PDB file of C-alpha atoms in Angstrom:
ATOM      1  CA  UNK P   1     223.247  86.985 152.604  1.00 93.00           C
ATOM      2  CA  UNK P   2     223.597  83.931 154.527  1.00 97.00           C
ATOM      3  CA  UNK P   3     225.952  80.737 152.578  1.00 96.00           C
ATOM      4  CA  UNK P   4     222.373  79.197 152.114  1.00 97.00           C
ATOM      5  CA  UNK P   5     221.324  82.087 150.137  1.00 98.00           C
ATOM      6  CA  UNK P   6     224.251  82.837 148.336  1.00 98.00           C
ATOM      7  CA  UNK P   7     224.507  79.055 147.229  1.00 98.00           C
ATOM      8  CA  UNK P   8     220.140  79.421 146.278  1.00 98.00           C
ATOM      9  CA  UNK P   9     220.711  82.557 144.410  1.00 98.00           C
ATOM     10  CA  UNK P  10     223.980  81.312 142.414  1.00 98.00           C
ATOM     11  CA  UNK P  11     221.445  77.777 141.367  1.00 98.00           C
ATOM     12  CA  UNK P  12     218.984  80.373 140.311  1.00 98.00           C
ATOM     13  CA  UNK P  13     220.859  82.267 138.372  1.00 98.00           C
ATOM     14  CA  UNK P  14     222.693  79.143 136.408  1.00 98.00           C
ATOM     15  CA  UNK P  15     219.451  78.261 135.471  1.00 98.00           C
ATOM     16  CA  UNK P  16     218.004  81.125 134.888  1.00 98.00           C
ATOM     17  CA  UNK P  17     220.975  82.193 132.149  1.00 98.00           C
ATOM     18  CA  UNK P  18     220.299  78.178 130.632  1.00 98.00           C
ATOM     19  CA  UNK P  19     223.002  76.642 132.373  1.00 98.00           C
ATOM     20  CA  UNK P  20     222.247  72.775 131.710  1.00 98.00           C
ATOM     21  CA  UNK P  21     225.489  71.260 129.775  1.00 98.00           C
ATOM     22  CA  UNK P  22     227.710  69.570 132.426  1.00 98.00           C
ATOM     23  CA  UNK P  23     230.410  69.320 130.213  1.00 98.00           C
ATOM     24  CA  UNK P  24     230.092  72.933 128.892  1.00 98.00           C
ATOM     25  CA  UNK P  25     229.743  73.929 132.666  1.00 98.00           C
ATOM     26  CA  UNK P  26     233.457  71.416 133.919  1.00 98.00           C
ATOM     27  CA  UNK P  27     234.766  73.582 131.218  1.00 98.00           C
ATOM     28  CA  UNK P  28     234.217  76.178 132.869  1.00 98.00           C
ATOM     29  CA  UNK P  29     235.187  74.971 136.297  1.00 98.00           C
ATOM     30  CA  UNK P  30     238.677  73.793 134.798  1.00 98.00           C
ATOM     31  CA  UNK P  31     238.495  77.850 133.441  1.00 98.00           C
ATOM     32  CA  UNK P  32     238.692  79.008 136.634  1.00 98.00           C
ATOM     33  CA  UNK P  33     240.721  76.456 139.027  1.00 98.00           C
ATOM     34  CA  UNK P  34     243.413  77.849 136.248  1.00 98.00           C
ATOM     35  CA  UNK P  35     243.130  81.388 136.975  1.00 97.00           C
ATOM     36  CA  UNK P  36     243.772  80.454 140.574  1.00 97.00           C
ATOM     37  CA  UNK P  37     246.822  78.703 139.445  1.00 97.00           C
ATOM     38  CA  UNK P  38     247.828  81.605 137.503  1.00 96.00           C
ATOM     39  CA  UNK P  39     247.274  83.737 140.548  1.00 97.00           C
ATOM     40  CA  UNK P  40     249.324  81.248 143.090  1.00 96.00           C
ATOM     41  CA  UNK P  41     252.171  80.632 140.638  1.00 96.00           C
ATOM     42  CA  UNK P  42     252.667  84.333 140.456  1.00 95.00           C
ATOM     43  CA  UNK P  43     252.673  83.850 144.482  1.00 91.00           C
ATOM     44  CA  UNK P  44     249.536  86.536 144.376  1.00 87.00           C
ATOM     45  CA  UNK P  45     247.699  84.485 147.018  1.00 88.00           C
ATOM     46  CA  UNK P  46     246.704  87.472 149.000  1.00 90.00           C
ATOM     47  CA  UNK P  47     245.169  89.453 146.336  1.00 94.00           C
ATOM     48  CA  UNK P  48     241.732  90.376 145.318  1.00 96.00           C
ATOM     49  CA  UNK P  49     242.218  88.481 141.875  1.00 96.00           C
ATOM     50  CA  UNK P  50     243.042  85.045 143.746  1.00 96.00           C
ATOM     51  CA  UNK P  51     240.317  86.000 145.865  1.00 97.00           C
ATOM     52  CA  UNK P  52     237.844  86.413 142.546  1.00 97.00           C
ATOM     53  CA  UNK P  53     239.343  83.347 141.189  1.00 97.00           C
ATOM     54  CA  UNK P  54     238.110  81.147 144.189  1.00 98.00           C
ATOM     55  CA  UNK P  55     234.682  82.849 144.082  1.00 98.00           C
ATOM     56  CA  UNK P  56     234.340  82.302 140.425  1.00 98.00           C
ATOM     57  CA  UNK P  57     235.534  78.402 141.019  1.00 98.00           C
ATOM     58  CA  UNK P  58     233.150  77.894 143.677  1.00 98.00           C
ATOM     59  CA  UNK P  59     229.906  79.560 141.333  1.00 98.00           C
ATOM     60  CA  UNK P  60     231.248  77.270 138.574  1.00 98.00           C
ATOM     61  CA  UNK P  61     231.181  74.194 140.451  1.00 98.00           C
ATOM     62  CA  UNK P  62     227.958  75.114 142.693  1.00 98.00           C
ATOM     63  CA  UNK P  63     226.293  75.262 139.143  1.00 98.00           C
ATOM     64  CA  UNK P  64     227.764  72.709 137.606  1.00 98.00           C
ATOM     65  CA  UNK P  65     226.340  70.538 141.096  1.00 98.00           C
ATOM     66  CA  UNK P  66     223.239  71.529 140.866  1.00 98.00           C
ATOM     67  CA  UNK P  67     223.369  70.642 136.969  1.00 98.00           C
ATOM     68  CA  UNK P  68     224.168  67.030 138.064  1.00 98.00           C
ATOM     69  CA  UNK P  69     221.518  67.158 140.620  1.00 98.00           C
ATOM     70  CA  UNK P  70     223.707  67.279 143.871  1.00 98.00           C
ATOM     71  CA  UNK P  71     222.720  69.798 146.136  1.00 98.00           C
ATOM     72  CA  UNK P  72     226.307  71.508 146.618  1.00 98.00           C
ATOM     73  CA  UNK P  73     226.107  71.079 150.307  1.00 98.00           C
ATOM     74  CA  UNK P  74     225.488  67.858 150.356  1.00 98.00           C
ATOM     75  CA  UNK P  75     228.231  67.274 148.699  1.00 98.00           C
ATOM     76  CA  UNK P  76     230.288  69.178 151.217  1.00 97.00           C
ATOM     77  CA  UNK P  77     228.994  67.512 153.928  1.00 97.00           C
ATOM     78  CA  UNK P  78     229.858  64.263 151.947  1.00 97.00           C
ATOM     79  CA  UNK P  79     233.734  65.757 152.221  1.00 96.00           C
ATOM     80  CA  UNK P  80     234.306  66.760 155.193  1.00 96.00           C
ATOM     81  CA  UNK P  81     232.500  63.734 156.552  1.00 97.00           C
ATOM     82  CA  UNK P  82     235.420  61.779 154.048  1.00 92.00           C
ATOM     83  CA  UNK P  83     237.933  63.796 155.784  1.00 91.00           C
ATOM     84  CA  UNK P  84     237.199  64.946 159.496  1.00 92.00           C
ATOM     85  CA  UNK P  85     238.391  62.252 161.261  1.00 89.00           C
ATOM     86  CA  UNK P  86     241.507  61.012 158.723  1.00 85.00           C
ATOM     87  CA  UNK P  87     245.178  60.938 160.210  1.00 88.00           C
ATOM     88  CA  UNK P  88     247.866  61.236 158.427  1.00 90.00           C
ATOM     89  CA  UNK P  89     250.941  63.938 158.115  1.00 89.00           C
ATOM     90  CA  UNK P  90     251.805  67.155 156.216  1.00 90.00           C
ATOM     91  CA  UNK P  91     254.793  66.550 153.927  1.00 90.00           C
ATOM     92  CA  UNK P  92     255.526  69.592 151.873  1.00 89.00           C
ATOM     93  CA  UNK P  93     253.042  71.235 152.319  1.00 86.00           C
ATOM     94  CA  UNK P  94     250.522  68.093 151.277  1.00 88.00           C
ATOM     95  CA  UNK P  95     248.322  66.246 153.603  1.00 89.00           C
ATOM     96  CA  UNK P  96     249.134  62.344 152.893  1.00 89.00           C
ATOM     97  CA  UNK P  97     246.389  60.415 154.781  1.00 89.00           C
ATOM     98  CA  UNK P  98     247.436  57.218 156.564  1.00 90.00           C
ATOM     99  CA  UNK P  99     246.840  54.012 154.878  1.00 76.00           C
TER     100      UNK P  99
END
């Protein structure tokens, strides 16, 4: 499957399993950006559970988008359009953009 697809079949799935509360559905987004905590505390970055952890996050919040009425990409184009072009330096390991 293509991104496009992937993102159109999680949207049909959220609402095809009811998915309509937003704050039901940041629950579960907060749910999951934990277990990826869990998993990079541990230092388990490079394992198949951090790696299900970030797929869970991103169905989470694609659903919980497309529950607000954002189309998911658009908000990632939003982003990256926010950040492409920002300056600023790395400082333990934390980009701080330039005033």
């Amino acid at each position: 499957m293509t991104t496009d697809e992937l993102i159109d079949a999680v949207i049909q799935w959220g609402e095809a399993h009811n998915l309509h509360d937003p704050k039901a559905q940041l629950n579960k987004v907060i749910e999951e950006v934990g277990e990826i905590a869990h998993e990079v505390t541990r230092n388990n970055e490079h394992s198949e559970a951090f790696d299900d952890a970030i797929g869970d996050t991103l169905v989470t919040v694609i659903i919980l988008a497309n529950i607000g009425g954002a189309d998911p990409r658009d908000c990632l184009q939003l982003a990256y359009n926010a950040i492409k072009g920002r300056e600023g330096k790395t400082i333990n390991g934390t980009f701080i953009k330039n005033d």
